[in-house]
Amino acid sequence: MSHFIRNTWYVAATSDEVKPNTPLGRTLCNIQIAFFRDSKQHIQAVEDFCPHRGAPLSLGYVEGDNLVCGYHGLQMGSNGKTQSMPSQRVEHFPCIKQIPVVERYGFIWIWPGEHDKADPSLIPELTWALDPKWAYGGGVYYIKCDYRLMIDNLMDLTHETYVHATSIGQKEIDETPVKTTMENGQVVTSRYMESILPPPFWQQALAANGLPTDQLVDRWQICRFDLPSHVMIEVGVAMAGNGGYSAPDALKAGSIVVDFITPETDGTMWYFWGMARNFKANDEQLTSAIREGQGNIFAEDLEILERQQQNLDKFPDRQLLKLDIDAGGVQARRLIQRAMKQEDTRVNKETA
């Protein structure tokens, strides 16, 4: 049985991954999907399966508003109905599944569950994505692990001391207690460190914001988990003694680490990562530098998570410890489990 919610919105791709006239094939939540842009460049999504011989439609091309199979030229409409095929009458061809899809904030979102329940208003609001005072840069990784391992990883940042020792890690993360709370259905873990030296990544951010890099700072990490699998992390540093998280903008460098985690299968995932910042928003060179640095940081997580998954698969009966630092991930998993149970209960009642 799959361990993810279906009646919800997941990030499926970044907008720039689906090029005009070129379909994109991607498996998400155990569904093979072909994405393409119609003649008005609106995003469309259907099952990646030609009803003729089963070839992936994503291996074809786009013609007008249709997706053309690259095997025998069958033309598939965005509604999942075959529109035409050379020398064939297609009115009785079986339909394929149309996937609810919305393009918003530079991301492409899908609803893998029941079509009639797909409400675009349920897509989370990303205020920073619409604010010209903010800049964003990010990327995507394919990772061979259960998507919940990434949630565990992001809701417990003590691993930074060891996995990211040369960039954002420092011993004070280990030494500072973490607090876990529930706030309006959101799991929040927070850590505030006072009067410490900034690690290399934050030295660069301070310098970019015109602040000294060799003085003590107050540092914060606030991780927020929302269903189905989104984690937004407020991070930053401020010159020590000026209010920390609440310090004036001129005395700090802060940002939001953006994490959209989408299951591919029960043991693989797509990870859409990035950083939104509200200082020097027009500096494209800085955006590129931060993207490169953050990409290198997340690449360090990738090996750990994939090897962790291999161990868990090899020793499925091993009982794992749950410590106070794991509370955020534990609470997030409980929310997911509860939502899945409610979804299954409702489906069973409707089919009974």
GROMACS .gro file of C-alpha atoms in nm:
model
  352
    1MET     CA    1   0.000   0.000   0.000
    2SER     CA    2   0.133   0.343  -0.093
    3HIS     CA    3   0.229   0.578   0.189
    4PHE     CA    4   0.118   0.910   0.047
    5ILE     CA    5  -0.197   1.119   0.021
    6ARG     CA    6  -0.369   1.134  -0.318
    7ASN     CA    7  -0.636   1.402  -0.291
    8THR     CA    8  -0.396   1.693  -0.264
    9TRP     CA    9  -0.164   1.911  -0.474
   10TYR     CA   10   0.199   1.815  -0.535
   11VAL     CA   11   0.469   1.996  -0.732
   12ALA     CA   12   0.530   1.792  -1.045
   13ALA     CA   13   0.789   2.004  -1.225
   14THR     CA   14   0.924   2.355  -1.254
   15SER     CA   15   0.767   2.566  -1.527
   16ASP     CA   16   1.085   2.576  -1.732
   17GLU     CA   17   1.106   2.196  -1.744
   18VAL     CA   18   0.810   2.177  -1.985
   19LYS     CA   19   0.930   2.342  -2.305
   20PRO     CA   20   0.702   2.455  -2.591
   21ASN     CA   21   0.639   2.173  -2.841
   22THR     CA   22   0.830   1.921  -2.626
   23PRO     CA   23   0.644   1.692  -2.384
   24LEU     CA   24   0.786   1.587  -2.048
   25GLY     CA   25   0.734   1.237  -1.912
   26ARG     CA   26   0.750   1.194  -1.535
   27THR     CA   27   0.618   0.940  -1.284
   28LEU     CA   28   0.455   1.096  -0.978
   29CYS     CA   29   0.261   0.916  -0.704
   30ASN     CA   30   0.292   0.594  -0.907
   31ILE     CA   31   0.124   0.755  -1.211
   32GLN     CA   32   0.311   0.789  -1.542
   33ILE     CA   33   0.226   1.138  -1.668
   34ALA     CA   34   0.295   1.322  -1.993
   35PHE     CA   35   0.305   1.701  -1.958
   36PHE     CA   36   0.281   1.934  -2.257
   37ARG     CA   37   0.185   2.287  -2.354
   38ASP     CA   38  -0.106   2.347  -2.592
   39SER     CA   39  -0.118   2.609  -2.865
   40LYS     CA   40  -0.178   2.882  -2.604
   41GLN     CA   41   0.112   2.750  -2.392
   42HIS     CA   42  -0.128   2.635  -2.120
   43ILE     CA   43  -0.002   2.333  -1.929
   44GLN     CA   44  -0.180   1.998  -1.986
   45ALA     CA   45  -0.128   1.653  -1.833
   46VAL     CA   46  -0.249   1.308  -1.934
   47GLU     CA   47  -0.149   0.950  -1.864
   48ASP     CA   48   0.177   0.871  -2.042
   49PHE     CA   49   0.019   0.580  -2.229
   50CYS     CA   50  -0.090   0.555  -2.590
   51PRO     CA   51  -0.414   0.352  -2.613
   52HIS     CA   52  -0.298   0.197  -2.941
   53ARG     CA   53   0.013   0.003  -2.841
   54GLY     CA   54   0.100   0.142  -2.497
   55ALA     CA   55   0.397   0.353  -2.603
   56PRO     CA   56   0.478   0.654  -2.380
   57LEU     CA   57   0.314   0.960  -2.531
   58SER     CA   58   0.595   1.173  -2.390
   59LEU     CA   59   0.827   1.025  -2.655
   60GLY     CA   60   0.626   1.207  -2.921
   61TYR     CA   61   0.573   1.575  -2.993
   62VAL     CA   62   0.312   1.850  -2.966
   63GLU     CA   63   0.103   1.960  -3.262
   64GLY     CA   64  -0.145   2.239  -3.195
   65ASP     CA   65  -0.347   2.139  -2.888
   66ASN     CA   66  -0.267   1.768  -2.915
   67LEU     CA   67   0.008   1.534  -2.807
   68VAL     CA   68   0.122   1.318  -3.098
   69CYS     CA   69   0.244   0.967  -3.025
   70GLY     CA   70   0.589   0.914  -3.173
   71TYR     CA   71   0.511   0.549  -3.261
   72HIS     CA   72   0.217   0.564  -3.506
   73GLY     CA   73   0.104   0.927  -3.505
   74LEU     CA   74  -0.203   0.898  -3.284
   75GLN     CA   75  -0.309   1.245  -3.168
   76MET     CA   76  -0.421   1.266  -2.804
   77GLY     CA   77  -0.620   1.560  -2.671
   78SER     CA   78  -0.572   1.717  -2.330
   79ASN     CA   79  -0.905   1.561  -2.224
   80GLY     CA   80  -0.763   1.209  -2.263
   81LYS     CA   81  -0.960   1.137  -2.582
   82THR     CA   82  -0.796   1.036  -2.909
   83GLN     CA   83  -0.852   1.311  -3.166
   84SER     CA   84  -0.717   1.141  -3.477
   85MET     CA   85  -0.483   0.876  -3.616
   86PRO     CA   86  -0.366   0.831  -3.974
   87SER     CA   87  -0.604   0.605  -4.173
   88GLN     CA   88  -0.805   0.513  -3.860
   89ARG     CA   89  -1.150   0.591  -3.718
   90VAL     CA   90  -1.092   0.681  -3.353
   91GLU     CA   91  -1.437   0.743  -3.204
   92HIS     CA   92  -1.430   0.412  -3.016
   93PHE     CA   93  -1.071   0.434  -2.895
   94PRO     CA   94  -1.051   0.401  -2.515
   95CYS     CA   95  -0.982   0.716  -2.318
   96ILE     CA   96  -0.681   0.769  -2.098
   97LYS     CA   97  -0.675   0.955  -1.768
   98GLN     CA   98  -0.655   1.332  -1.768
   99ILE     CA   99  -0.459   1.462  -1.469
  100PRO     CA  100  -0.571   1.787  -1.299
  101VAL     CA  101  -0.283   2.029  -1.345
  102VAL     CA  102  -0.220   2.396  -1.261
  103GLU     CA  103   0.080   2.620  -1.333
  104ARG     CA  104   0.145   2.870  -1.055
  105TYR     CA  105   0.443   3.046  -0.891
  106GLY     CA  106   0.686   2.898  -1.144
  107PHE     CA  107   0.583   2.541  -1.058
  108ILE     CA  108   0.352   2.287  -1.219
  109TRP     CA  109   0.113   2.125  -0.969
  110ILE     CA  110  -0.081   1.800  -1.006
  111TRP     CA  111  -0.369   1.642  -0.819
  112PRO     CA  112  -0.318   1.262  -0.839
  113GLY     CA  113  -0.648   1.177  -0.667
  114GLU     CA  114  -1.014   1.210  -0.760
  115HIS     CA  115  -1.060   1.451  -1.048
  116ASP     CA  116  -1.375   1.618  -0.920
  117LYS     CA  117  -1.210   1.711  -0.590
  118ALA     CA  118  -0.921   1.904  -0.749
  119ASP     CA  119  -0.969   2.259  -0.619
  120PRO     CA  120  -0.693   2.502  -0.731
  121SER     CA  121  -0.768   2.724  -0.429
  122LEU     CA  122  -0.609   2.451  -0.215
  123ILE     CA  123  -0.267   2.511  -0.369
  124PRO     CA  124  -0.055   2.671  -0.093
  125GLU     CA  125  -0.008   3.045  -0.120
  126LEU     CA  126   0.353   3.149  -0.179
  127THR     CA  127   0.348   3.522  -0.104
  128TRP     CA  128   0.719   3.562  -0.172
  129ALA     CA  129   0.675   3.434  -0.527
  130LEU     CA  130   0.454   3.733  -0.612
  131ASP     CA  131   0.656   4.000  -0.431
  132PRO     CA  132   0.919   4.186  -0.641
  133LYS     CA  133   1.118   4.247  -0.322
  134TRP     CA  134   1.197   3.874  -0.314
  135ALA     CA  135   1.421   3.667  -0.540
  136TYR     CA  136   1.413   3.290  -0.588
  137GLY     CA  137   1.655   3.036  -0.727
  138GLY     CA  138   1.633   2.660  -0.710
  139GLY     CA  139   1.647   2.324  -0.882
  140VAL     CA  140   1.530   1.964  -0.873
  141TYR     CA  141   1.687   1.637  -0.759
  142TYR     CA  142   1.576   1.280  -0.818
  143ILE     CA  143   1.641   1.072  -0.506
  144LYS     CA  144   1.604   0.697  -0.456
  145CYS     CA  145   1.440   0.700  -0.115
  146ASP     CA  146   1.099   0.713   0.052
  147TYR     CA  147   0.986   1.076   0.041
  148ARG     CA  148   0.926   1.071   0.417
  149LEU     CA  149   1.299   1.031   0.480
  150MET     CA  150   1.350   1.374   0.326
  151ILE     CA  151   1.080   1.518   0.552
  152ASP     CA  152   1.260   1.366   0.853
  153ASN     CA  153   1.584   1.519   0.728
  154LEU     CA  154   1.442   1.869   0.688
  155MET     CA  155   1.253   1.872   1.017
  156ASP     CA  156   1.569   1.780   1.211
  157LEU     CA  157   1.854   2.011   1.115
  158THR     CA  158   2.103   1.876   1.369
  159HIS     CA  159   2.253   1.673   1.084
  160GLU     CA  160   2.394   1.998   0.941
  161THR     CA  161   2.682   1.984   1.191
  162TYR     CA  162   2.805   1.665   1.027
  163VAL     CA  163   2.667   1.637   0.672
  164HIS     CA  164   2.721   2.007   0.589
  165ALA     CA  165   3.024   2.084   0.804
  166THR     CA  166   3.193   2.303   0.540
  167SER     CA  167   2.892   2.523   0.456
  168ILE     CA  168   2.608   2.567   0.708
  169GLY     CA  169   2.701   2.326   0.986
  170GLN     CA  170   2.840   2.429   1.324
  171LYS     CA  171   2.859   2.274   1.671
  172GLU     CA  172   2.614   2.526   1.819
  173ILE     CA  173   2.331   2.354   1.629
  174ASP     CA  174   2.394   2.040   1.836
  175GLU     CA  175   2.427   2.239   2.156
  176THR     CA  176   2.106   2.441   2.120
  177PRO     CA  177   1.774   2.276   2.215
  178VAL     CA  178   1.508   2.245   1.945
  179LYS     CA  179   1.140   2.314   2.014
  180THR     CA  180   0.857   2.135   1.832
  181THR     CA  181   0.499   2.266   1.828
  182MET     CA  182   0.175   2.232   1.633
  183GLU     CA  183   0.038   2.559   1.494
  184ASN     CA  184  -0.292   2.551   1.304
  185GLY     CA  185  -0.229   2.207   1.158
  186GLN     CA  186   0.134   2.286   1.080
  187VAL     CA  187   0.431   2.116   1.246
  188VAL     CA  188   0.692   2.372   1.350
  189THR     CA  189   1.041   2.303   1.480
  190SER     CA  190   1.251   2.602   1.586
  191ARG     CA  191   1.603   2.666   1.708
  192TYR     CA  192   1.754   3.001   1.806
  193MET     CA  193   2.128   3.038   1.858
  194GLU     CA  194   2.276   3.350   2.017
  195SER     CA  195   2.618   3.515   1.992
  196ILE     CA  196   2.789   3.264   1.762
  197LEU     CA  197   3.020   3.298   1.465
  198PRO     CA  198   2.849   3.261   1.128
  199PRO     CA  199   2.940   2.948   0.923
  200PRO     CA  200   3.078   2.992   0.567
  201PHE     CA  201   2.744   3.003   0.385
  202TRP     CA  202   2.612   3.275   0.613
  203GLN     CA  203   2.937   3.469   0.595
  204GLN     CA  204   2.875   3.495   0.220
  205ALA     CA  205   2.516   3.605   0.278
  206LEU     CA  206   2.624   3.872   0.528
  207ALA     CA  207   2.887   4.003   0.288
  208ALA     CA  208   2.627   4.016   0.008
  209ASN     CA  209   2.407   4.225   0.236
  210GLY     CA  210   2.692   4.461   0.321
  211LEU     CA  211   2.742   4.331   0.675
  212PRO     CA  212   3.063   4.221   0.853
  213THR     CA  213   3.145   3.851   0.841
  214ASP     CA  214   3.382   3.826   1.140
  215GLN     CA  215   3.146   3.939   1.418
  216LEU     CA  216   2.909   3.740   1.639
  217VAL     CA  217   2.557   3.680   1.514
  218ASP     CA  218   2.226   3.542   1.633
  219ARG     CA  219   2.104   3.258   1.411
  220TRP     CA  220   1.761   3.101   1.364
  221GLN     CA  221   1.611   2.794   1.199
  222ILE     CA  222   1.231   2.762   1.185
  223CYS     CA  223   1.103   2.457   0.993
  224ARG     CA  224   0.736   2.446   0.893
  225PHE     CA  225   0.578   2.126   0.760
  226ASP     CA  226   0.246   2.130   0.575
  227LEU     CA  227   0.055   1.844   0.417
  228PRO     CA  228   0.107   1.665   0.195
  229SER     CA  229   0.486   1.703   0.202
  230HIS     CA  230   0.596   2.068   0.188
  231VAL     CA  231   0.862   2.211   0.418
  232MET     CA  232   0.941   2.583   0.434
  233ILE     CA  233   1.238   2.676   0.651
  234GLU     CA  234   1.299   3.030   0.770
  235VAL     CA  235   1.675   3.067   0.821
  236GLY     CA  236   1.906   3.357   0.879
  237VAL     CA  237   2.155   3.546   1.090
  238ALA     CA  238   2.152   3.894   1.247
  239MET     CA  239   2.426   4.093   1.408
  240ALA     CA  240   2.423   3.978   1.772
  241GLY     CA  241   2.220   4.168   2.026
  242ASN     CA  242   1.983   4.335   1.782
  243GLY     CA  243   1.676   4.115   1.821
  244GLY     CA  244   1.781   3.807   1.627
  245TYR     CA  245   1.491   3.694   1.407
  246SER     CA  246   1.315   4.028   1.472
  247ALA     CA  247   1.622   4.245   1.400
  248PRO     CA  248   1.592   4.531   1.146
  249ASP     CA  249   1.645   4.420   0.787
  250ALA     CA  250   1.961   4.630   0.762
  251LEU     CA  251   2.127   4.419   1.035
  252LYS     CA  252   2.046   4.069   0.912
  253ALA     CA  253   2.048   3.827   0.621
  254GLY     CA  254   1.755   3.590   0.607
  255SER     CA  255   1.572   3.370   0.362
  256ILE     CA  256   1.322   3.089   0.318
  257VAL     CA  257   1.448   2.748   0.215
  258VAL     CA  258   1.178   2.608  -0.013
  259ASP     CA  259   1.126   2.230  -0.016
  260PHE     CA  260   0.857   2.057  -0.221
  261ILE     CA  261   0.884   1.680  -0.184
  262THR     CA  262   0.685   1.463  -0.425
  263PRO     CA  263   0.678   1.082  -0.423
  264GLU     CA  264   0.760   0.918  -0.755
  265THR     CA  265   0.699   0.563  -0.634
  266ASP     CA  266   0.688   0.407  -0.288
  267GLY     CA  267   1.068   0.419  -0.272
  268THR     CA  268   1.173   0.712  -0.493
  269MET     CA  269   1.099   1.084  -0.498
  270TRP     CA  270   1.139   1.417  -0.674
  271TYR     CA  271   1.281   1.697  -0.465
  272PHE     CA  272   1.218   2.058  -0.571
  273TRP     CA  273   1.448   2.281  -0.370
  274GLY     CA  274   1.528   2.647  -0.366
  275MET     CA  275   1.585   2.959  -0.162
  276ALA     CA  276   1.377   3.277  -0.155
  277ARG     CA  277   1.543   3.590  -0.014
  278ASN     CA  278   1.435   3.948   0.047
  279PHE     CA  279   1.768   4.126   0.007
  280LYS     CA  280   1.933   4.232  -0.319
  281ALA     CA  281   1.644   4.076  -0.510
  282ASN     CA  282   1.765   4.215  -0.846
  283ASP     CA  283   2.116   4.072  -0.815
  284GLU     CA  284   2.101   3.778  -1.057
  285GLN     CA  285   2.467   3.694  -0.997
  286LEU     CA  286   2.394   3.655  -0.625
  287THR     CA  287   2.090   3.438  -0.704
  288SER     CA  288   2.309   3.211  -0.917
  289ALA     CA  289   2.578   3.191  -0.648
  290ILE     CA  290   2.325   3.101  -0.378
  291ARG     CA  291   2.161   2.844  -0.607
  292GLU     CA  292   2.496   2.679  -0.675
  293GLY     CA  293   2.590   2.676  -0.306
  294GLN     CA  294   2.254   2.542  -0.196
  295GLY     CA  295   2.257   2.281  -0.470
  296ASN     CA  296   2.591   2.153  -0.342
  297ILE     CA  297   2.451   2.139   0.013
  298PHE     CA  298   2.149   1.933  -0.093
  299ALA     CA  299   2.369   1.703  -0.300
  300GLU     CA  300   2.537   1.606   0.028
  301ASP     CA  301   2.196   1.501   0.164
  302LEU     CA  302   2.128   1.289  -0.143
  303GLU     CA  303   2.394   1.024  -0.076
  304ILE     CA  304   2.300   0.997   0.291
  305LEU     CA  305   1.932   0.946   0.214
  306GLU     CA  306   1.985   0.690  -0.061
  307ARG     CA  307   2.224   0.486   0.153
  308GLN     CA  308   1.984   0.515   0.446
  309GLN     CA  309   1.705   0.374   0.227
  310GLN     CA  310   1.927   0.084   0.121
  311ASN     CA  311   1.992   0.000   0.486
  312LEU     CA  312   1.625   0.022   0.577
  313ASP     CA  313   1.537  -0.209   0.288
  314LYS     CA  314   1.805  -0.456   0.393
  315PHE     CA  315   1.701  -0.458   0.759
  316PRO     CA  316   1.322  -0.399   0.757
  317ASP     CA  317   1.270  -0.546   1.104
  318ARG     CA  318   1.515  -0.316   1.282
  319GLN     CA  319   1.354  -0.081   1.533
  320LEU     CA  320   1.481   0.277   1.501
  321LEU     CA  321   1.531   0.518   1.790
  322LYS     CA  322   1.309   0.824   1.822
  323LEU     CA  323   1.479   1.107   2.012
  324ASP     CA  324   1.367   1.458   2.102
  325ILE     CA  325   1.538   1.593   1.788
  326ASP     CA  326   1.313   1.364   1.580
  327ALA     CA  327   0.988   1.514   1.711
  328GLY     CA  328   0.927   1.729   1.403
  329GLY     CA  329   0.956   1.437   1.163
  330VAL     CA  330   0.748   1.213   1.389
  331GLN     CA  331   0.468   1.469   1.407
  332ALA     CA  332   0.480   1.522   1.030
  333ARG     CA  333   0.447   1.148   0.970
  334ARG     CA  334   0.151   1.135   1.205
  335LEU     CA  335  -0.024   1.406   1.006
  336ILE     CA  336   0.039   1.215   0.683
  337GLN     CA  337  -0.081   0.886   0.836
  338ARG     CA  338  -0.395   1.049   0.974
  339ALA     CA  339  -0.478   1.211   0.639
  340MET     CA  340  -0.426   0.882   0.453
  341LYS     CA  341  -0.650   0.699   0.699
  342GLN     CA  342  -0.926   0.959   0.658
  343GLU     CA  343  -0.893   0.936   0.280
  344ASP     CA  344  -0.913   0.555   0.284
  345THR     CA  345  -1.208   0.556   0.526
  346ARG     CA  346  -1.405   0.795   0.305
  347VAL     CA  347  -1.332   0.594  -0.012
  348ASN     CA  348  -1.436   0.270   0.158
  349LYS     CA  349  -1.765   0.426   0.273
  350GLU     CA  350  -1.840   0.556  -0.077
  351THR     CA  351  -1.771   0.217  -0.238
  352ALA     CA  352  -1.951   0.009   0.027
   0.00000   0.00000   0.00000
